[in-house]
Short mmCIF file of C-alpha atoms in Angstrom, two decimals:
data_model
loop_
_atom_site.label_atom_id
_atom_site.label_comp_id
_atom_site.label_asym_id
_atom_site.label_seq_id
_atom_site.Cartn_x
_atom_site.Cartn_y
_atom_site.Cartn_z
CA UNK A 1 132.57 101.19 121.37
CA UNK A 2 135.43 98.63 122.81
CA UNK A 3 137.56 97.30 120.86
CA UNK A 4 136.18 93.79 120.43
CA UNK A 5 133.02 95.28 119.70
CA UNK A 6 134.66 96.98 116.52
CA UNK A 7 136.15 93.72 115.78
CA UNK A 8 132.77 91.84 115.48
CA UNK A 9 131.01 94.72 113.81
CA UNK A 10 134.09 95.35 111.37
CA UNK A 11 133.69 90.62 110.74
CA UNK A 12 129.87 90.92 110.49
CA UNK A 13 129.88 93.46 108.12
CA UNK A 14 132.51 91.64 106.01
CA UNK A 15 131.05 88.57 106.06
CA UNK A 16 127.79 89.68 105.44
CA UNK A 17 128.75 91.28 102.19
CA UNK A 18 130.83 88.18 100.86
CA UNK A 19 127.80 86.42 101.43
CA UNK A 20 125.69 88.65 99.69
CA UNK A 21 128.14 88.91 96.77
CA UNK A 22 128.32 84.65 96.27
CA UNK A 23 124.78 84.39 96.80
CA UNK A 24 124.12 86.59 93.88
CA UNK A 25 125.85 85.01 91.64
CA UNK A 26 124.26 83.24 88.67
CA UNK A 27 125.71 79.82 89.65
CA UNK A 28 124.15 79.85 93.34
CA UNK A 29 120.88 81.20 92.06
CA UNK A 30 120.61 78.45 89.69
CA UNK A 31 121.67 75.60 91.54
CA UNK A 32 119.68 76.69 94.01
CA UNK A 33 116.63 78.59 93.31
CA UNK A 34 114.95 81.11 96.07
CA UNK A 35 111.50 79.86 97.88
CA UNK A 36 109.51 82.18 99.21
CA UNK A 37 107.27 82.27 102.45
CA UNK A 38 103.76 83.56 101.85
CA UNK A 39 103.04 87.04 103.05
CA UNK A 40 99.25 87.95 102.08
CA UNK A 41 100.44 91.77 101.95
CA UNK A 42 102.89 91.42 99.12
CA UNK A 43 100.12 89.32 97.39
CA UNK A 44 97.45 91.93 97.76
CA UNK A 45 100.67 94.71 96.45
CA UNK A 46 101.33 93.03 93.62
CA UNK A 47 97.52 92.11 92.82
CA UNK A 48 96.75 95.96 93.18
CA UNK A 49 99.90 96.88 90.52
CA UNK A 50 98.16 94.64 88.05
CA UNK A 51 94.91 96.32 88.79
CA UNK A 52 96.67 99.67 88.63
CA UNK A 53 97.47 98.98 84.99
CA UNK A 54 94.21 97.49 83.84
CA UNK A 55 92.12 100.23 85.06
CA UNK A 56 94.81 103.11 84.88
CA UNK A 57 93.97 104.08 89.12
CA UNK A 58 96.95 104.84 90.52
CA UNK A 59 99.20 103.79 93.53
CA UNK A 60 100.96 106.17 96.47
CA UNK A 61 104.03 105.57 97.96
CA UNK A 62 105.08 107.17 101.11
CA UNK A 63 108.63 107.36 102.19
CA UNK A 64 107.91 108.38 106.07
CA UNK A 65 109.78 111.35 107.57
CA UNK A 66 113.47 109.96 108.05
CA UNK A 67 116.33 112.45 107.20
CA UNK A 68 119.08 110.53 105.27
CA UNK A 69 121.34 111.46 107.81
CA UNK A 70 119.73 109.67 110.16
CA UNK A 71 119.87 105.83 111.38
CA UNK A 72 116.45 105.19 110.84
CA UNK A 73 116.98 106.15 106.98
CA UNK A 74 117.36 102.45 105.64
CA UNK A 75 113.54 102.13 105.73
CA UNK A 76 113.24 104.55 103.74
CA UNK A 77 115.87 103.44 101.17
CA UNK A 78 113.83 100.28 100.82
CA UNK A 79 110.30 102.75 99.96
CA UNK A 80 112.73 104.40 97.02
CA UNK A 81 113.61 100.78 95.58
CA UNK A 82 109.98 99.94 96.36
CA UNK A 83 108.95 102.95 94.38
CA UNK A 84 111.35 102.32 91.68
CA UNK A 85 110.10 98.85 90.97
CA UNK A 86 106.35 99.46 91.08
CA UNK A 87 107.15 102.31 88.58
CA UNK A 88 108.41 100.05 86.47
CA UNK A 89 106.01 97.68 86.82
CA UNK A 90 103.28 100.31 86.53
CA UNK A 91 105.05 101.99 83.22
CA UNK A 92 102.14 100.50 81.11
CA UNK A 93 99.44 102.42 83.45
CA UNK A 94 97.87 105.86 82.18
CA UNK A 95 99.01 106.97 85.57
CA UNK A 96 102.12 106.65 87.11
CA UNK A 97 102.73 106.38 90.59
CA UNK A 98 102.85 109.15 92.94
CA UNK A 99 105.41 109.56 95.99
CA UNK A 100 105.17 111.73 99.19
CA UNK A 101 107.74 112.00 102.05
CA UNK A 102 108.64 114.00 105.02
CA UNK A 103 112.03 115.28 104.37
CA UNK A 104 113.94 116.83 101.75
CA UNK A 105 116.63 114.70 100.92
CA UNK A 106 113.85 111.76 100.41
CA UNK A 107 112.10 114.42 97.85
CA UNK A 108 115.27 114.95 95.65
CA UNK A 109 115.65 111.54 95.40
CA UNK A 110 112.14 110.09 94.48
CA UNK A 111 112.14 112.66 91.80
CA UNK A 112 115.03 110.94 91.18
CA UNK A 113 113.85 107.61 91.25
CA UNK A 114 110.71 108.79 89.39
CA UNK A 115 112.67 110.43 86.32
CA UNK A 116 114.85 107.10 86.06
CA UNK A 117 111.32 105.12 85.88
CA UNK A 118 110.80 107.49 83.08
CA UNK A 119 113.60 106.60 81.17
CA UNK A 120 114.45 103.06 81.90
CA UNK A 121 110.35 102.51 80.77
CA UNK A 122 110.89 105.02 78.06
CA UNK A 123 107.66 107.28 79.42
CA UNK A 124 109.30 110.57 79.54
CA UNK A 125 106.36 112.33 78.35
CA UNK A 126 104.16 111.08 81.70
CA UNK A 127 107.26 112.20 83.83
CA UNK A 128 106.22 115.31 85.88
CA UNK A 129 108.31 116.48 89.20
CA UNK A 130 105.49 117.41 90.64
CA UNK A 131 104.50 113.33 91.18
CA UNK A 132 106.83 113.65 94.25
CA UNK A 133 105.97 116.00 96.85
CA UNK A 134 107.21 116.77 100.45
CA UNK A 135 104.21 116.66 102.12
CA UNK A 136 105.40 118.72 105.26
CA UNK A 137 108.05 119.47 107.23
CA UNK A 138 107.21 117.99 110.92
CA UNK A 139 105.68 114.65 111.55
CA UNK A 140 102.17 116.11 111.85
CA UNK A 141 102.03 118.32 108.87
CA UNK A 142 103.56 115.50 106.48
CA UNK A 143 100.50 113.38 107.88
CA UNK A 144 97.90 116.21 106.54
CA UNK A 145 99.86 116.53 103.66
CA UNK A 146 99.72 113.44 102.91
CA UNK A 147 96.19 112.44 103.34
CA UNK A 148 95.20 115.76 101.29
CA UNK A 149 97.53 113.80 98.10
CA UNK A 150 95.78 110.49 98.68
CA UNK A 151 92.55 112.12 98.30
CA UNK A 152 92.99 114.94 95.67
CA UNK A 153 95.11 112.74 93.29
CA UNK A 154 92.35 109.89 93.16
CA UNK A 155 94.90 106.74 94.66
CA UNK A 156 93.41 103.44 94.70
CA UNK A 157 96.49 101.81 96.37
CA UNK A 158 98.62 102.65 98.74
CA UNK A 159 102.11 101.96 100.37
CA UNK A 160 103.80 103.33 103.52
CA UNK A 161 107.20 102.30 103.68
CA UNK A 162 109.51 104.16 106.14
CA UNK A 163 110.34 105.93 109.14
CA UNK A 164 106.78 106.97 110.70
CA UNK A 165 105.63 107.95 114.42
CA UNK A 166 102.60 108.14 116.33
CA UNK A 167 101.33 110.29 113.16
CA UNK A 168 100.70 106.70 111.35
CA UNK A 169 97.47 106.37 113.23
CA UNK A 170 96.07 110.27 112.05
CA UNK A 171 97.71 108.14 108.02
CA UNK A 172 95.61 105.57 108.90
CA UNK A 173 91.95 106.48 108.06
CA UNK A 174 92.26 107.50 104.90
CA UNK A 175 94.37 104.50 103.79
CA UNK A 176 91.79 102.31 104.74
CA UNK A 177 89.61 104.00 101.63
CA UNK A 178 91.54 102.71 99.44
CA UNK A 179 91.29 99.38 97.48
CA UNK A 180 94.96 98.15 99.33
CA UNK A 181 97.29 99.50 101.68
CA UNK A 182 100.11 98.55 102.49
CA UNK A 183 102.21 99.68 105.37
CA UNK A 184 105.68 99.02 107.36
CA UNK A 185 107.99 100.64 109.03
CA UNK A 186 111.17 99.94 111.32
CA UNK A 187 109.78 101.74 114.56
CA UNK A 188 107.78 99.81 117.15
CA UNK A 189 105.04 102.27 117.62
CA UNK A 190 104.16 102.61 114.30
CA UNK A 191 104.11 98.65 113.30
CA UNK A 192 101.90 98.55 116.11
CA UNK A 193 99.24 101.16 115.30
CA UNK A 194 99.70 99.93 111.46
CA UNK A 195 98.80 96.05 112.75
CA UNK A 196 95.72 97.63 115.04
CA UNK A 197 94.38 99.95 112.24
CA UNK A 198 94.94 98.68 108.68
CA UNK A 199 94.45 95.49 106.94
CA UNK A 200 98.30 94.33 105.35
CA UNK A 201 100.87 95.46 107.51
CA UNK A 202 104.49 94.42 107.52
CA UNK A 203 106.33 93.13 110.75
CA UNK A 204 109.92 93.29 111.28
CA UNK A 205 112.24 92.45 108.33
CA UNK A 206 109.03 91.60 106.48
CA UNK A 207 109.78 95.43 105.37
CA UNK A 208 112.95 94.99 103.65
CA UNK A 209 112.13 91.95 102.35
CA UNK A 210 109.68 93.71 99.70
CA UNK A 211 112.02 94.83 96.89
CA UNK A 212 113.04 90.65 96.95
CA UNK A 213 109.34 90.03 96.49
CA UNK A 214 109.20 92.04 94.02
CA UNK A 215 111.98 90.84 92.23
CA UNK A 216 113.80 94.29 91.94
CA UNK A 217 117.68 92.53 91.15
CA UNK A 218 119.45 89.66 92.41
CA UNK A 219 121.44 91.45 95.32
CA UNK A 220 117.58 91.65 96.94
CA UNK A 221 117.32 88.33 97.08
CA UNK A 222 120.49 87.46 97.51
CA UNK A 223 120.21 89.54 101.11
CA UNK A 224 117.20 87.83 102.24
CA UNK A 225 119.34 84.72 102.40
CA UNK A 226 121.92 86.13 104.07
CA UNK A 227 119.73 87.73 106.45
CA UNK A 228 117.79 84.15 106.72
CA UNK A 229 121.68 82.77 107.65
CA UNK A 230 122.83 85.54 110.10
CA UNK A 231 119.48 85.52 111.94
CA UNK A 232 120.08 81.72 113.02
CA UNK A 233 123.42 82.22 113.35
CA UNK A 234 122.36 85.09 116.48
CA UNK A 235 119.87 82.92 117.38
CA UNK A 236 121.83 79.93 118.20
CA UNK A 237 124.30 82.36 119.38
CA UNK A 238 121.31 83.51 122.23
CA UNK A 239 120.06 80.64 123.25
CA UNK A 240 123.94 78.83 123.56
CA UNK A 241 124.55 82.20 125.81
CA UNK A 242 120.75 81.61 128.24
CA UNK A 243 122.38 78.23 128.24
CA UNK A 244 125.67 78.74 129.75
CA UNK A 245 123.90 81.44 131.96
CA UNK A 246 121.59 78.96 133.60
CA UNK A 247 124.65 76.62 134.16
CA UNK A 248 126.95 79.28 135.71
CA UNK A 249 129.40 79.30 132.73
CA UNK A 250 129.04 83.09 131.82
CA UNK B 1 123.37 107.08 80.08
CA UNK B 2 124.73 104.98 83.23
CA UNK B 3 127.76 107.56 84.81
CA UNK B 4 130.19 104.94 86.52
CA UNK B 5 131.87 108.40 88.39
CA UNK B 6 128.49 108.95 90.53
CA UNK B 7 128.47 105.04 91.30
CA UNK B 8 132.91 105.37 92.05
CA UNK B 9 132.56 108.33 94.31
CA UNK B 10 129.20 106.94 96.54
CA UNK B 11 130.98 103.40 96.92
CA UNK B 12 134.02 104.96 97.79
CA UNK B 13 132.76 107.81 100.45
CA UNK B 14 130.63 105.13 101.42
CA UNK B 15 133.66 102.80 102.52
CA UNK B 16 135.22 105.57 104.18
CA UNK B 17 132.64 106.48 106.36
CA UNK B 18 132.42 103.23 107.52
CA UNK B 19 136.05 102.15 107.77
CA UNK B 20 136.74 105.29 109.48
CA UNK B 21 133.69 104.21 112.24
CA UNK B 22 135.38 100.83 112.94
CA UNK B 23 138.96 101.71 112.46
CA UNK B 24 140.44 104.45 114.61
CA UNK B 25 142.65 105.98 112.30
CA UNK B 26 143.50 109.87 112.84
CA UNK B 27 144.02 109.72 108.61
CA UNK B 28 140.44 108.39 108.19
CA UNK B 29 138.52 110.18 110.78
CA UNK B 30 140.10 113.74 109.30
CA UNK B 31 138.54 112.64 105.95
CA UNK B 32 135.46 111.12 107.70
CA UNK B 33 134.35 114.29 109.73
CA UNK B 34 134.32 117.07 106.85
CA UNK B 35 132.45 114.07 104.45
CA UNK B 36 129.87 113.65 107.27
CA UNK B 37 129.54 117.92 107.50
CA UNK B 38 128.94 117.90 103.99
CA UNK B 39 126.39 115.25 104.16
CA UNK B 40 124.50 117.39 106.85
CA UNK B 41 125.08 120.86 104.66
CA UNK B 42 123.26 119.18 102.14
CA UNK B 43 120.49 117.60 104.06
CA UNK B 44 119.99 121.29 105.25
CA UNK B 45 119.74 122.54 101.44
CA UNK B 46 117.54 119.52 100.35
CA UNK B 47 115.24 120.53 103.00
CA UNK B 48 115.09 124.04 101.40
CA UNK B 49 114.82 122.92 98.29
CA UNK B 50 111.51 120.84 99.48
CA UNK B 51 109.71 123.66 101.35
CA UNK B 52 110.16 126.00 98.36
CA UNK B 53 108.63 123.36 96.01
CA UNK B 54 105.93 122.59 99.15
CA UNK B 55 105.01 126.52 98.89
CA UNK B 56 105.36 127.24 94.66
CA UNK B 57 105.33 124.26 93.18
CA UNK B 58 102.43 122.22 95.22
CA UNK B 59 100.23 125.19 97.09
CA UNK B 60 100.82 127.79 94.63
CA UNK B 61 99.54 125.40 91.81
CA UNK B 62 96.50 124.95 94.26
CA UNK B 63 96.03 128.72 94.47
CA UNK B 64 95.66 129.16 90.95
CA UNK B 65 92.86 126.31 90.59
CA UNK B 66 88.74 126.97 91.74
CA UNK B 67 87.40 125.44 94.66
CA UNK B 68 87.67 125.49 98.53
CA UNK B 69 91.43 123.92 98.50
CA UNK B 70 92.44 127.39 97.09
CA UNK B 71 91.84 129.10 100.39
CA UNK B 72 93.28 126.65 102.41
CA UNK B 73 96.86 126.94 100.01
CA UNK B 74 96.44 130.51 99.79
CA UNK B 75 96.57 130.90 103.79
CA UNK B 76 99.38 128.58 103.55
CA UNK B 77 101.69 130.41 101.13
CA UNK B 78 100.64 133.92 103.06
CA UNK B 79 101.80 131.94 106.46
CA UNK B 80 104.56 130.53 105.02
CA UNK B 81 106.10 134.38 103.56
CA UNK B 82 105.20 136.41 106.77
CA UNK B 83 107.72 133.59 108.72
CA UNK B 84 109.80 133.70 106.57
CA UNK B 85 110.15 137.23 106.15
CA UNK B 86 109.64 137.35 110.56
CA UNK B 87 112.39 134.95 110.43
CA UNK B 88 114.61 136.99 108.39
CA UNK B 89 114.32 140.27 110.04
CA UNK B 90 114.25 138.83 114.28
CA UNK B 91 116.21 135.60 113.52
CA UNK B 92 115.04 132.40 114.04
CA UNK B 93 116.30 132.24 118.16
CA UNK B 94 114.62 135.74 118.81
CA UNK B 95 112.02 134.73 122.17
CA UNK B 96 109.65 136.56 120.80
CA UNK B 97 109.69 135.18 116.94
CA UNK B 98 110.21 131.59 119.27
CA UNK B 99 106.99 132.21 121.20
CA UNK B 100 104.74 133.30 118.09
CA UNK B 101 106.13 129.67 116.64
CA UNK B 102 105.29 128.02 119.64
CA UNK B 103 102.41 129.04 120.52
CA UNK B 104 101.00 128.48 117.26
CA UNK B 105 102.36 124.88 116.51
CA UNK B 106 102.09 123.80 119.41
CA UNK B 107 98.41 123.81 120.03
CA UNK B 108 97.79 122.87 116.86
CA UNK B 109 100.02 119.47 116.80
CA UNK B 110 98.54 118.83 120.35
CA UNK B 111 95.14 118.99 118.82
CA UNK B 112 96.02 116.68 116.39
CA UNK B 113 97.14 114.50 118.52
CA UNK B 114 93.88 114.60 120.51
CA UNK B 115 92.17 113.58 117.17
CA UNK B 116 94.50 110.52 116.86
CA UNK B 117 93.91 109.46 120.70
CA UNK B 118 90.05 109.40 119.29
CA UNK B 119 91.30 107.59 116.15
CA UNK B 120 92.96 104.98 117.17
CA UNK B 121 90.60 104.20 120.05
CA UNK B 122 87.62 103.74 117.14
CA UNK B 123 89.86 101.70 115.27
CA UNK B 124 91.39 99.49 117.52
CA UNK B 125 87.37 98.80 118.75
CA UNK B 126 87.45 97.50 114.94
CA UNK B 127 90.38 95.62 114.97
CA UNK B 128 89.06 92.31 114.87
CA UNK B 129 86.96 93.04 112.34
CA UNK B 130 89.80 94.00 110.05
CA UNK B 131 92.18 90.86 111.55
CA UNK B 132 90.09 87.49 112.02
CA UNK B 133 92.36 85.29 112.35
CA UNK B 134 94.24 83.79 115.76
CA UNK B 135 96.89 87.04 115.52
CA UNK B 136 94.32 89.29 115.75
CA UNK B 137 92.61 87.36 118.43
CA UNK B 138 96.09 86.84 120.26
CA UNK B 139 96.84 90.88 119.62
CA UNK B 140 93.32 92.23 120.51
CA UNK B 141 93.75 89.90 124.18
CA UNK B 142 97.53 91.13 124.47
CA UNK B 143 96.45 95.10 124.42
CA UNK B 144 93.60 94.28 126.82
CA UNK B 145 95.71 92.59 129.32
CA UNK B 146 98.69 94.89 129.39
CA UNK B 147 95.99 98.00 129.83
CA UNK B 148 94.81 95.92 132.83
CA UNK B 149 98.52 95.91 133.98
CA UNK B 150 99.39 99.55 133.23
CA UNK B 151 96.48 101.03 134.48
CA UNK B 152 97.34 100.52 138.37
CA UNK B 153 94.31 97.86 138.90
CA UNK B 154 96.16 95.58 140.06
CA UNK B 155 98.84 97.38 142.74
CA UNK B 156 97.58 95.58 145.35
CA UNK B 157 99.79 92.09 144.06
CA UNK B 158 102.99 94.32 145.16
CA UNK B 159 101.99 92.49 148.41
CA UNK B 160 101.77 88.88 147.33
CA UNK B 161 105.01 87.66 146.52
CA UNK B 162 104.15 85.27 143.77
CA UNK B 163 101.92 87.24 141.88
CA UNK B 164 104.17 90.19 142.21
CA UNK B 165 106.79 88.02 140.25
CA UNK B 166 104.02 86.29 137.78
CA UNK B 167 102.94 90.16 136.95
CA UNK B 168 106.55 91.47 136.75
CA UNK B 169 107.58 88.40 134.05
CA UNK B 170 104.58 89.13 131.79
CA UNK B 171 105.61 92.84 131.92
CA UNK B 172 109.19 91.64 130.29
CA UNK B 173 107.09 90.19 127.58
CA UNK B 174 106.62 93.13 125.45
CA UNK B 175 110.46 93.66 125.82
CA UNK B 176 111.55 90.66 124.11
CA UNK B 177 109.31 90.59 121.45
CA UNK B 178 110.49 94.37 120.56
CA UNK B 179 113.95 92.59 121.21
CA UNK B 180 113.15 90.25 118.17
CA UNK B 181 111.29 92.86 115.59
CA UNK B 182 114.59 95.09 115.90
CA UNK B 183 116.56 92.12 115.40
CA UNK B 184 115.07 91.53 112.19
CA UNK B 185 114.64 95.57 111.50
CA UNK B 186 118.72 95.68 112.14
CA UNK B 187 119.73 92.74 109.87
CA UNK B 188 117.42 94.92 107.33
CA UNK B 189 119.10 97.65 107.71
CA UNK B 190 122.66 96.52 107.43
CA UNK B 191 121.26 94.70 104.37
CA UNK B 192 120.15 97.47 102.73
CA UNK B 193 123.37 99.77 103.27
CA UNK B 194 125.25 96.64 102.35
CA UNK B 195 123.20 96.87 98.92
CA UNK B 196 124.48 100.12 98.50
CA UNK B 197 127.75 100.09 99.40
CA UNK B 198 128.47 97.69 96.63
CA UNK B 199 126.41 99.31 94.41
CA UNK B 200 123.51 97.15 93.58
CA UNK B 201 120.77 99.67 94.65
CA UNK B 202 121.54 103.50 93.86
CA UNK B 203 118.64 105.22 95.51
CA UNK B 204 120.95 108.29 93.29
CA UNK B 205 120.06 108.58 89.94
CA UNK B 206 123.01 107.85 87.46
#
């Protein structure tokens, strides 16, 4: 990496968070409330948490196959806050959620995230470890795994939130026998087997956008503006720089 | 209880990591590399940690209940220990513990993938059943065209000029709008380790 490449990473990443930080603040969300753009699969989410509770089915969250230590792990990160806040939104249901993933770093912490669900909702006595699995080790396997706790555990709802593959597609069929499904996830190939195959599927940012939707805290939606900002911000930046191509500038 | 010290210590190795991958600092990359080992070591042991609760805490519980599932855990756990125990005594880079691995996997994750190729073929036939509206339309029409393209139909146009260079512009196509979703997937990202760097979202329980 150059050095003025370091130099705009090191200024985005600053500014980015001072933006995130003012934006949370009580004043700015007051003054000037957030608006949010339709997306039918968030709808369909939360309408299936409310079903969740009324007829005590229960929902499935799937973390993908990421290791933390990877790049690809912030998808994930967003499934754990995903799974956090439909726990809590779920506390009321017979049956709490239930979490699979492909790694083991993901398992420790959705047990985690499960056991905190437990006590923030003070439902300690539905808390069992065994409501987050590892569903197998390679790509493949955590698919079979996965589909064999979607159908032995009785879920009504689903939602895939993470780093998949080509395994998505094998995911696929037996998401689509449940009431809702929802899926995203940051690589290319498996948005676009998700889009072919199941009904709500999550493009692009969409993804880390959920946790907002779902009104998890303040910072969430605090980062969607931002986001919102930066993204026009590199999008006037690419079309000024096609434009000063085409004129033999740059 | 909230601890503040699990919150102090994440923020602050957090920081350093980064600092230390935009600063070049011989003081912050000697701190940097042994915090990014550990991170690994750990990984390694999480991942242990999951396969033994995999094998006793998910099959084994299967074992012990009626029904057909019981087999399929029981061959499972008895796979899972002669490995193991074939790992143990050859070591995991012995060629011939390697090609009993291989050999084994292998054809069955190939086979698997044959069943998805069959899959996704039946499902993307269905596609616009699932999506009627103009994106589904627009994305049914987009994979039909660019299987045209790829196929090799149409190699003849690398001998008209103008179609050559009509053909070779809708190929970039697919490249920009990736471009555009990893744009978005990127901004994501950084906003989601920006979340935890100041502490808003601790996927760690505290």
């Amino acid at each position: 990496m150059s050095s003025i490449e370091q130099v705009i990473g090191f200024s985005v990443v600053v500014f980015f968070t001072i933006l995130v930080i003012v934006f949370s603040t009580k004043s700015i969300r007051t003054r000037f409330p957030a608006s949010f753009r339709k997306i039918e699969a968030i709808n369909r989410l939360k309408r299936a948490i409310g079903m969740a509770v009324e007829d005590g089915s229960r929902l499935h969250i799937s973390l993908g196959s990421a290791q933390l230590t990877d790049p690809s792990n912030a998808s994930a990160l967003v499934g754990l806050s995903t799974l956090h806040r439909v726990g809590q939104l779920t506390s009321t249901s017979d049956l709490p959620p239930i979490c699979t993933s492909g790694s083991g770093s993901l398992l420790i912490l959705s047990q985690d995230a499960l056991k905190r669900i437990s006590v923030d909702t003070n439902t300690q006595a539905f808390y069992d470890p065994n409501h987050a699995s590892m569903a197998g080790a390679t790509p493949f396997s955590y698919a079979v795994g996965t589909m064999e706790s979607i159908v032995d555990r009785g879920v009504n709802g689903n939602v895939l939130i993470g780093n998949f593959g080509t395994e998505a597609g094998l995911l696929c069929e037996t998401l689509n026998k449940a009431r809702v499904s929802i899926t995203g996830s940051d690589s290319i190939t498996a948005q676009s087997i998700f889009y072919a195959v199941t009904q709500d599927t999550l493009i692009g940012e969409e993804l880390y956008a959920l946790p907002a939707y779902l009104a998890a805290n303040p910072t969430h939606q605090a980062s969607l503006r931002v986001e919102d900002v930066f993204r026009m911000v590199i999008g006037a930046a690419l079309i000024a720089g096609s434009v000063l191509k085409v004129l033999g500038i740059l | 209880m909230k601890s503040p010290l699990a919150l102090i210590i994440a923020v602050l190795t957090g920081l350093i990591i980064l600092l230390g991958y935009f600063i070049p600092n011989p003081v912050l990359s000697s701190i940097r590399t042994p915090l990014l080992d550990w991170a690994v070591i750990l990984s390694g042991v999480a991942g242990l940690v999951a396969i033994i609760h995999l094998i006793f805490g998910v099959h084994w519980e299967k074992v012990k209940k009626q029904g057909m599932q019981q087999w399929f855990s029981l061959v499972v756990v008895v796979v899972f220990l002669i490995t193991l125990i074939a790992g143990l005594f050859l070591e995991p880079t012995n060629p011939a513990f390697q090609k009993v691995v291989t050999y084994i996997q292998t054809p069955i994750e190939s086979s698997l993938l044959a069943i998805l190729a069959v899959t996704l073929s039946f499902s993307s036939l269905k596609l616009l059943q699932r999506q009627r509206n103009w994106m589904g339309i627009v994305f049914f029409v987009t994979v039909i065209i660019f299987l045209i393209l790829n196929s090799g139909l149409l190699s003849f146009t690398d001998q008209i000029p103008i179609l050559r260079d009509v053909l070779s512009g809708l190929q970039m196509i697919p490249t920009a709008g990736a471009r555009g979703i990893l744009l978005g997937v990127a901004l994501g990202s950084l906003a989601t380790g920006i979340r935890i760097l100041i502490g808003s979202d601790r996927p760690y329980n505290n």
